[in-house]
Coordinates of C-alpha atoms in Angstrom, one line a residue:
M1 CA 9.7 42.9 34.1
T2 CA 12.6 40.5 33.6
A3 CA 10.7 37.9 35.4
L4 CA 7.9 38.1 32.8
I5 CA 10.3 37.2 29.9
P6 CA 10.9 33.6 31.0
L7 CA 7.2 33.2 31.7
F8 CA 6.4 34.5 28.2
K9 CA 8.9 32.1 26.6
F10 CA 7.4 29.2 28.6
R11 CA 3.9 30.1 27.5
T12 CA 5.0 30.4 23.9
L13 CA 6.8 27.0 24.1
F14 CA 3.8 25.4 25.7
N15 CA 1.4 26.8 23.1
L16 CA 3.6 25.6 20.3
T17 CA 3.8 22.2 21.9
V18 CA 0.1 21.9 22.3
F19 CA -0.5 23.1 18.7
G20 CA 2.1 20.6 17.4
L21 CA 0.4 17.7 19.3
I22 CA -3.0 18.7 18.0
F23 CA -1.7 18.9 14.5
F24 CA 0.1 15.5 14.7
F25 CA -2.7 13.6 16.2
G26 CA -5.3 15.3 14.0
I27 CA -3.4 14.3 10.9
Q28 CA -3.0 10.7 12.3
Y29 CA -6.7 10.5 13.0
W30 CA -7.6 11.8 9.5
L31 CA -5.2 9.3 7.8
K32 CA -6.6 6.4 9.8
N33 CA -10.2 7.1 9.1
K34 CA -10.3 8.6 5.5
S35 CA -11.0 6.6 2.4
Y36 CA -8.3 6.1 -0.3
V37 CA -8.4 6.0 -4.1
F38 CA -5.5 3.6 -4.5
D39 CA -4.1 0.6 -2.7
E40 CA -0.7 -1.0 -2.6
K41 CA -1.7 -4.4 -3.8
S42 CA -3.6 -3.1 -6.9
I43 CA -0.7 -0.9 -7.9
A44 CA 1.7 -3.8 -7.5
A45 CA -0.5 -6.2 -9.5
I46 CA -0.9 -3.8 -12.4
S47 CA 2.8 -3.2 -12.4
R48 CA 3.7 -6.9 -12.3
K49 CA 1.5 -7.5 -15.4
H50 CA 4.0 -5.6 -17.5
V51 CA 7.3 -6.8 -16.1
D52 CA 7.8 -9.0 -19.2
N53 CA 7.3 -6.0 -21.5
A54 CA 10.0 -4.1 -19.6
A55 CA 12.5 -6.9 -18.8
G56 CA 11.9 -9.4 -21.6
P57 CA 14.0 -9.8 -24.8
N58 CA 13.1 -6.4 -26.1
K59 CA 13.6 -4.6 -22.7
N60 CA 11.3 -1.7 -23.7
I61 CA 10.7 0.2 -20.5
S62 CA 8.9 3.0 -22.3
Y63 CA 6.4 0.5 -23.7
A64 CA 5.9 -1.1 -20.3
Y65 CA 5.3 2.3 -18.7
N66 CA 2.7 3.1 -21.3
K67 CA 0.9 -0.1 -20.7
V68 CA 0.9 0.5 -16.9
L69 CA -0.4 4.0 -17.5
E70 CA -3.3 2.6 -19.7
D71 CA -4.3 0.2 -16.9
L72 CA -4.1 2.9 -14.2
R73 CA -6.3 5.2 -16.3
T74 CA -8.8 2.5 -16.8
K75 CA -9.0 1.4 -13.2
Y76 CA -8.7 4.9 -11.7
R77 CA -10.5 7.0 -14.2
G78 CA -10.1 10.7 -13.7
H79 CA -7.3 10.4 -11.1
I80 CA -4.3 10.1 -13.4
L81 CA -2.8 13.3 -14.9
P82 CA -3.3 13.8 -18.6
D83 CA -0.3 13.3 -21.0
D84 CA 0.2 17.0 -21.3
N85 CA 1.1 17.2 -17.6
L86 CA 3.4 14.2 -17.5
Q87 CA 7.1 15.1 -17.2
W88 CA 10.2 13.2 -16.2
I89 CA 11.9 15.3 -13.5
F90 CA 15.3 14.7 -11.9
M91 CA 15.3 14.1 -8.2
N92 CA 18.3 14.4 -5.8
A93 CA 17.7 13.2 -2.3
G94 CA 19.8 11.5 0.4
G95 CA 22.8 11.5 -1.8
W96 CA 21.2 9.5 -4.7
M97 CA 19.9 10.8 -8.1
G98 CA 17.0 9.5 -10.0
S99 CA 14.1 10.6 -12.2
M100 CA 10.4 10.6 -11.6
C101 CA 7.2 11.1 -13.5
L102 CA 4.3 12.0 -11.3
L103 CA 0.9 10.4 -12.3
H104 CA -1.2 11.3 -9.3
A105 CA -0.9 13.2 -6.1
S106 CA -3.1 14.4 -3.3
L107 CA -2.6 15.2 0.4
S108 CA -2.6 11.6 1.3
E109 CA -1.5 9.6 -1.8
Y110 CA 0.7 9.7 -4.8
V111 CA 1.6 7.4 -7.7
L112 CA 4.6 7.9 -9.9
F113 CA 7.2 6.2 -12.2
F114 CA 10.7 6.3 -10.8
G115 CA 14.1 5.0 -11.7
T116 CA 17.7 5.8 -12.8
A117 CA 19.8 5.3 -15.9
V118 CA 23.0 5.3 -13.7
D119 CA 24.2 3.4 -10.6
T120 CA 23.2 5.5 -7.6
T121 CA 23.2 4.9 -3.8
G122 CA 22.1 6.9 -0.7
H123 CA 19.8 7.3 2.3
S124 CA 16.1 6.4 1.9
G125 CA 14.8 9.1 4.1
R126 CA 12.3 8.8 6.9
Y127 CA 8.7 9.6 5.9
W128 CA 5.3 10.2 7.4
A129 CA 4.0 7.8 4.8
N130 CA 4.2 4.2 3.7
I131 CA 5.9 3.7 0.3
S132 CA 5.9 0.7 -2.0
D133 CA 7.9 0.2 -5.2
T134 CA 7.3 -2.5 -7.7
I135 CA 10.3 -3.1 -9.9
L136 CA 10.0 -3.5 -13.6
T137 CA 13.7 -3.6 -14.6
G138 CA 17.1 -3.7 -13.0
T139 CA 18.1 -4.4 -9.4
F140 CA 17.4 -2.6 -6.2
Y141 CA 19.3 -3.2 -3.0
Q142 CA 18.0 -2.3 0.5
W143 CA 20.0 -2.3 3.7
R144 CA 17.6 -2.0 6.7
E145 CA 18.5 -0.1 9.8
G146 CA 19.9 -2.4 12.5
T147 CA 20.8 -5.3 10.2
L148 CA 24.1 -6.5 8.8
N149 CA 23.0 -7.7 5.4
R150 CA 21.4 -6.2 2.3
I151 CA 18.2 -7.4 0.6
T152 CA 18.2 -7.8 -3.2
Y153 CA 15.0 -7.0 -5.2
K154 CA 14.5 -8.0 -8.8
P155 CA 11.8 -7.3 -11.5
G156 CA 8.4 -8.3 -10.2
D157 CA 9.3 -7.7 -6.5
T158 CA 7.7 -5.1 -4.4
V159 CA 9.8 -3.1 -1.9
F160 CA 8.0 -1.8 1.1
H161 CA 9.2 1.2 3.2
G162 CA 7.1 1.9 6.3
V163 CA 6.4 5.1 8.2
G164 CA 9.4 6.2 10.1
E165 CA 11.8 3.6 8.7
A166 CA 15.2 4.4 7.3
T167 CA 17.4 2.3 5.0
A168 CA 20.4 2.5 2.8
V169 CA 19.2 2.2 -0.9
S170 CA 21.0 1.4 -4.1
W171 CA 19.8 1.1 -7.7
T172 CA 21.8 -0.4 -10.5
A173 CA 21.8 1.4 -13.9
G174 CA 18.5 0.8 -15.7
T175 CA 16.4 0.2 -12.7
W176 CA 12.8 1.4 -13.2
M177 CA 9.8 1.0 -10.9
V178 CA 6.3 2.0 -10.1
E179 CA 5.9 3.8 -6.8
Y180 CA 2.9 4.3 -4.5
G181 CA 2.9 6.4 -1.4
R182 CA 0.2 6.7 1.3
G183 CA 0.4 9.1 4.3
F184 CA 0.8 12.8 4.9
I185 CA 2.4 13.5 1.5
P186 CA 3.4 17.2 1.9
S187 CA 5.8 16.0 4.7
T188 CA 7.8 13.9 2.2
L189 CA 8.7 17.0 0.2
F190 CA 11.2 18.1 2.9
F191 CA 13.5 15.1 2.1
A192 CA 12.7 15.0 -1.6
L193 CA 13.8 18.7 -2.1
A194 CA 16.5 19.1 0.5
D195 CA 19.4 18.2 -1.8
S196 CA 18.0 20.5 -4.6
F197 CA 18.0 23.4 -2.1
F198 CA 21.2 22.8 -0.2
S199 CA 23.4 20.7 -2.5
T200 CA 22.7 20.9 -6.2
T201 CA 20.9 24.3 -5.9
D202 CA 18.8 23.1 -8.9
F203 CA 15.9 25.4 -8.3
L204 CA 14.4 24.7 -11.7
T205 CA 13.8 21.1 -10.6
V206 CA 12.2 22.4 -7.4
F207 CA 9.9 24.5 -9.6
Y208 CA 9.0 21.5 -11.8
I209 CA 8.1 19.4 -8.8
F210 CA 5.9 22.0 -7.2
R211 CA 4.2 22.8 -10.5
V212 CA 3.3 19.2 -11.3
Y213 CA 2.2 18.6 -7.6
A214 CA 0.0 21.7 -7.8
K215 CA -1.6 20.5 -11.0
A216 CA -2.3 17.1 -9.5
M217 CA -3.8 18.6 -6.4
A218 CA -6.0 21.0 -8.5
M219 CA -7.2 18.0 -10.6
E220 CA -8.2 16.1 -7.4
A221 CA -9.9 19.1 -5.9
L222 CA -12.0 19.7 -9.1
L223 CA -12.9 16.0 -9.2
Y224 CA -14.0 16.2 -5.6
L225 CA -16.1 19.2 -6.2
E226 CA -17.7 17.6 -9.2
N227 CA -18.7 14.6 -7.2
L228 CA -20.3 16.8 -4.6
L229 CA -22.6 18.5 -7.2

């Protein structure tokens, strides 16, 4: 009887390993072969159009964001959340604190506004997704793993963070950007919510994030079903 216990544990471990590999490579195959709504270059181009509105003499980031939102709704009709569902939500992750406003989300893509009104620094996180940020105002510093110098990004620059990469990140007060992510988006929530669960214990923020993500997913599902009919 006791000899069967190690065998049972081995089979369980083997089955979990096989399942994990099938899941991982299945997701990778899906991400590689599916079609996408957005692309990094288009999001960056739309954002750069409105840098002057955000960083010019008037420095009106709200106006700039509204203009970006208008362009996104024109180009990606039906894929951007309505105004009633747009909400600025605090986010604590990797030791830094910022605020985000989700515009679009699915299993494989998201678009959001992100930034901070205070200086903040921390760990970027490692993601199963490519993430790009186009800066509208402020200054963003990135210290890449394995290097000894930081990279400085200014308004109009686009910061790229590849799958599996990790960097140190730092935002000066008043840095605001437009972010686009492409990959297995549910996996990014582990890092995005870890500090809210285990550090700040701000469960209301967790609720806000899940709620707006669910609304975005539901909107995309309805749009997909409409296109099928």
